[in-house]
């Protein structure tokens, strides 16, 4: 996964990082109805701000016998901590911006040890390896502990 830092976060509603999760990148290859993609390994002290995290459905997931698709953003052990389950299927959900709907999970998350930040896609009716299309843009608001002091200007 190639997650990138955004140079001007103010232009992206507070997001500091983004990643493309798509069929054409080969992100969906599991012979299973659940596909978990590691977006970034967080270090101890990194902070994720859920209120600045969102997913844009450019092209709804589709293909094979898949009849429904959802996406979650979270952490190892809590896959929907950042973004609770949201639909991302076919043309029904194209153009939608998905945000956290569970207010209790809008609290900032500070990593107390190294942990993976995950994007989990769950499908109904078919495996992710049968998908023939789909593109999601994942935007994240992360303060990286190792970069906090180096990002400040004098």
mmCIF file of C-alpha atoms in Angstrom:
data_model
loop_
_atom_site.group_PDB
_atom_site.id
_atom_site.type_symbol
_atom_site.label_atom_id
_atom_site.label_comp_id
_atom_site.label_asym_id
_atom_site.label_seq_id
_atom_site.Cartn_x
_atom_site.Cartn_y
_atom_site.Cartn_z
ATOM 1 C CA UNK A 1 0.000 0.000 0.000
ATOM 2 C CA UNK A 2 1.360 3.376 -0.966
ATOM 3 C CA UNK A 3 0.038 5.888 1.550
ATOM 4 C CA UNK A 4 1.185 9.442 0.928
ATOM 5 C CA UNK A 5 1.429 12.593 3.029
ATOM 6 C CA UNK A 6 -0.569 15.610 1.884
ATOM 7 C CA UNK A 7 1.602 18.712 1.645
ATOM 8 C CA UNK A 8 -1.267 21.210 2.190
ATOM 9 C CA UNK A 9 -3.696 19.486 4.596
ATOM 10 C CA UNK A 10 -5.993 22.506 4.768
ATOM 11 C CA UNK A 11 -7.078 21.712 1.222
ATOM 12 C CA UNK A 12 -8.335 18.265 2.231
ATOM 13 C CA UNK A 13 -10.618 18.971 5.210
ATOM 14 C CA UNK A 14 -7.805 18.342 7.679
ATOM 15 C CA UNK A 15 -6.574 15.067 6.179
ATOM 16 C CA UNK A 16 -2.799 14.662 6.290
ATOM 17 C CA UNK A 17 -2.441 11.354 4.397
ATOM 18 C CA UNK A 18 -4.261 9.587 1.580
ATOM 19 C CA UNK A 19 -4.283 6.220 -0.149
ATOM 20 C CA UNK A 20 -5.961 4.770 -3.217
ATOM 21 C CA UNK A 21 -7.579 1.387 -2.593
ATOM 22 C CA UNK A 22 -8.629 -0.058 -5.914
ATOM 23 C CA UNK A 23 -9.200 -3.031 -8.153
ATOM 24 C CA UNK A 24 -6.555 -1.800 -10.625
ATOM 25 C CA UNK A 25 -3.887 -1.643 -7.874
ATOM 26 C CA UNK A 26 -4.438 -5.319 -7.124
ATOM 27 C CA UNK A 27 -5.757 -4.562 -3.626
ATOM 28 C CA UNK A 28 -8.578 -7.098 -3.957
ATOM 29 C CA UNK A 29 -7.103 -10.554 -4.431
ATOM 30 C CA UNK A 30 -8.368 -12.655 -1.514
ATOM 31 C CA UNK A 31 -10.438 -15.725 -2.213
ATOM 32 C CA UNK A 32 -12.648 -14.588 0.664
ATOM 33 C CA UNK A 33 -15.513 -12.188 1.335
ATOM 34 C CA UNK A 34 -13.342 -10.044 3.618
ATOM 35 C CA UNK A 35 -10.227 -8.207 2.415
ATOM 36 C CA UNK A 36 -8.044 -6.404 4.948
ATOM 37 C CA UNK A 37 -5.475 -3.937 3.641
ATOM 38 C CA UNK A 38 -2.797 -2.430 5.873
ATOM 39 C CA UNK A 39 -2.749 1.307 5.122
ATOM 40 C CA UNK A 40 0.005 2.301 7.531
ATOM 41 C CA UNK A 41 1.884 1.005 10.530
ATOM 42 C CA UNK A 42 1.427 3.498 13.345
ATOM 43 C CA UNK A 43 4.269 4.025 15.788
ATOM 44 C CA UNK A 44 3.938 4.549 19.522
ATOM 45 C CA UNK A 45 2.788 8.140 20.062
ATOM 46 C CA UNK A 46 1.134 8.578 16.653
ATOM 47 C CA UNK A 47 -2.355 10.083 16.908
ATOM 48 C CA UNK A 48 -5.284 9.449 14.566
ATOM 49 C CA UNK A 49 -8.039 12.075 14.518
ATOM 50 C CA UNK A 50 -11.206 10.269 13.281
ATOM 51 C CA UNK A 51 -13.059 13.527 12.644
ATOM 52 C CA UNK A 52 -10.528 14.224 9.856
ATOM 53 C CA UNK A 53 -10.756 10.755 8.294
ATOM 54 C CA UNK A 54 -13.087 9.860 5.451
ATOM 55 C CA UNK A 55 -13.492 7.666 2.369
ATOM 56 C CA UNK A 56 -14.585 8.890 -1.056
ATOM 57 C CA UNK A 57 -16.202 6.247 -3.280
ATOM 58 C CA UNK A 58 -15.002 7.114 -6.787
ATOM 59 C CA UNK A 59 -16.071 3.803 -8.311
ATOM 60 C CA UNK A 60 -18.263 1.466 -6.254
ATOM 61 C CA UNK A 61 -16.905 -2.056 -5.845
ATOM 62 C CA UNK A 62 -18.476 -4.386 -8.392
ATOM 63 C CA UNK A 63 -18.111 -7.591 -10.366
ATOM 64 C CA UNK A 64 -18.664 -11.315 -10.204
ATOM 65 C CA UNK A 65 -21.603 -12.295 -8.043
ATOM 66 C CA UNK A 66 -20.931 -9.581 -5.433
ATOM 67 C CA UNK A 67 -24.263 -8.031 -4.416
ATOM 68 C CA UNK A 68 -23.135 -5.680 -1.613
ATOM 69 C CA UNK A 69 -19.900 -4.127 -0.351
ATOM 70 C CA UNK A 70 -18.938 -2.209 2.780
ATOM 71 C CA UNK A 71 -15.744 -0.555 3.985
ATOM 72 C CA UNK A 72 -14.366 0.089 7.480
ATOM 73 C CA UNK A 73 -11.279 1.915 8.710
ATOM 74 C CA UNK A 74 -9.721 0.835 11.950
ATOM 75 C CA UNK A 75 -6.886 -0.792 13.798
ATOM 76 C CA UNK A 76 -5.644 -4.274 14.469
ATOM 77 C CA UNK A 77 -8.237 -5.696 16.879
ATOM 78 C CA UNK A 78 -10.829 -2.943 16.222
ATOM 79 C CA UNK A 79 -11.389 -2.762 12.465
ATOM 80 C CA UNK A 80 -14.123 -0.104 12.618
ATOM 81 C CA UNK A 81 -12.542 2.243 15.202
ATOM 82 C CA UNK A 82 -11.944 5.078 12.697
ATOM 83 C CA UNK A 83 -14.864 4.561 10.262
ATOM 84 C CA UNK A 84 -17.801 2.315 11.073
ATOM 85 C CA UNK A 85 -19.186 0.039 8.367
ATOM 86 C CA UNK A 86 -20.325 2.080 5.343
ATOM 87 C CA UNK A 87 -21.638 1.026 1.932
ATOM 88 C CA UNK A 88 -19.350 1.253 -1.112
ATOM 89 C CA UNK A 89 -21.141 -0.909 -3.694
ATOM 90 C CA UNK A 90 -21.479 -0.334 -7.428
ATOM 91 C CA UNK A 91 -23.145 2.800 -8.822
ATOM 92 C CA UNK A 92 -25.463 3.019 -5.792
ATOM 93 C CA UNK A 93 -22.674 4.470 -3.650
ATOM 94 C CA UNK A 94 -20.454 6.212 -6.225
ATOM 95 C CA UNK A 95 -19.654 9.804 -5.386
ATOM 96 C CA UNK A 96 -20.433 9.392 -1.686
ATOM 97 C CA UNK A 97 -18.153 10.634 1.068
ATOM 98 C CA UNK A 98 -18.194 8.226 4.001
ATOM 99 C CA UNK A 99 -17.532 9.505 7.537
ATOM 100 C CA UNK A 100 -17.684 8.047 11.060
ATOM 101 C CA UNK A 101 -21.282 7.598 12.190
ATOM 102 C CA UNK A 102 -20.581 6.298 15.708
ATOM 103 C CA UNK A 103 -20.017 9.310 17.960
ATOM 104 C CA UNK A 104 -18.198 7.269 20.631
ATOM 105 C CA UNK A 105 -15.539 6.401 18.031
ATOM 106 C CA UNK A 106 -14.917 10.046 17.099
ATOM 107 C CA UNK A 107 -12.486 10.284 20.011
ATOM 108 C CA UNK A 108 -8.852 10.675 18.986
ATOM 109 C CA UNK A 109 -6.756 7.522 19.053
ATOM 110 C CA UNK A 110 -3.198 7.699 20.436
ATOM 111 C CA UNK A 111 -1.098 4.611 19.743
ATOM 112 C CA UNK A 112 0.426 3.232 22.935
ATOM 113 C CA UNK A 113 2.523 0.785 20.907
ATOM 114 C CA UNK A 114 3.062 -0.035 17.239
ATOM 115 C CA UNK A 115 -0.228 -0.984 15.567
ATOM 116 C CA UNK A 116 -1.537 -1.260 12.007
ATOM 117 C CA UNK A 117 -4.104 1.114 10.529
ATOM 118 C CA UNK A 118 -6.441 -0.984 8.372
ATOM 119 C CA UNK A 119 -8.985 -0.702 5.581
ATOM 120 C CA UNK A 120 -11.375 -3.664 5.668
ATOM 121 C CA UNK A 121 -13.742 -4.417 2.797
ATOM 122 C CA UNK A 122 -16.577 -6.895 3.366
ATOM 123 C CA UNK A 123 -18.514 -8.377 0.455
ATOM 124 C CA UNK A 124 -21.784 -10.248 0.114
ATOM 125 C CA UNK A 125 -22.322 -12.829 -2.613
ATOM 126 C CA UNK A 126 -18.737 -13.290 -3.795
ATOM 127 C CA UNK A 127 -15.047 -13.137 -2.999
ATOM 128 C CA UNK A 128 -12.913 -10.041 -3.456
ATOM 129 C CA UNK A 129 -10.886 -11.906 -6.087
ATOM 130 C CA UNK A 130 -14.006 -11.855 -8.329
ATOM 131 C CA UNK A 131 -14.271 -8.045 -8.337
ATOM 132 C CA UNK A 132 -13.824 -6.419 -11.729
ATOM 133 C CA UNK A 133 -13.910 -2.778 -10.653
ATOM 134 C CA UNK A 134 -13.875 -0.334 -7.794
ATOM 135 C CA UNK A 135 -11.847 2.575 -6.431
ATOM 136 C CA UNK A 136 -11.907 4.143 -2.972
ATOM 137 C CA UNK A 137 -9.891 7.161 -1.817
ATOM 138 C CA UNK A 138 -9.012 6.950 1.872
ATOM 139 C CA UNK A 139 -8.147 10.222 3.632
ATOM 140 C CA UNK A 140 -6.634 10.168 7.115
ATOM 141 C CA UNK A 141 -5.678 12.754 9.710
ATOM 142 C CA UNK A 142 -2.572 11.466 11.477
ATOM 143 C CA UNK A 143 -0.022 13.234 13.649
ATOM 144 C CA UNK A 144 3.152 11.184 13.418
ATOM 145 C CA UNK A 145 5.113 11.428 16.666
ATOM 146 C CA UNK A 146 8.480 11.125 14.910
ATOM 147 C CA UNK A 147 7.662 14.038 12.597
ATOM 148 C CA UNK A 148 5.939 16.460 14.942
ATOM 149 C CA UNK A 149 9.063 18.450 15.793
ATOM 150 C CA UNK A 150 10.519 18.244 12.284
ATOM 151 C CA UNK A 151 7.330 19.576 10.651
ATOM 152 C CA UNK A 152 7.292 22.791 12.664
ATOM 153 C CA UNK A 153 8.670 25.930 11.070
ATOM 154 C CA UNK A 154 10.691 28.432 13.078
#
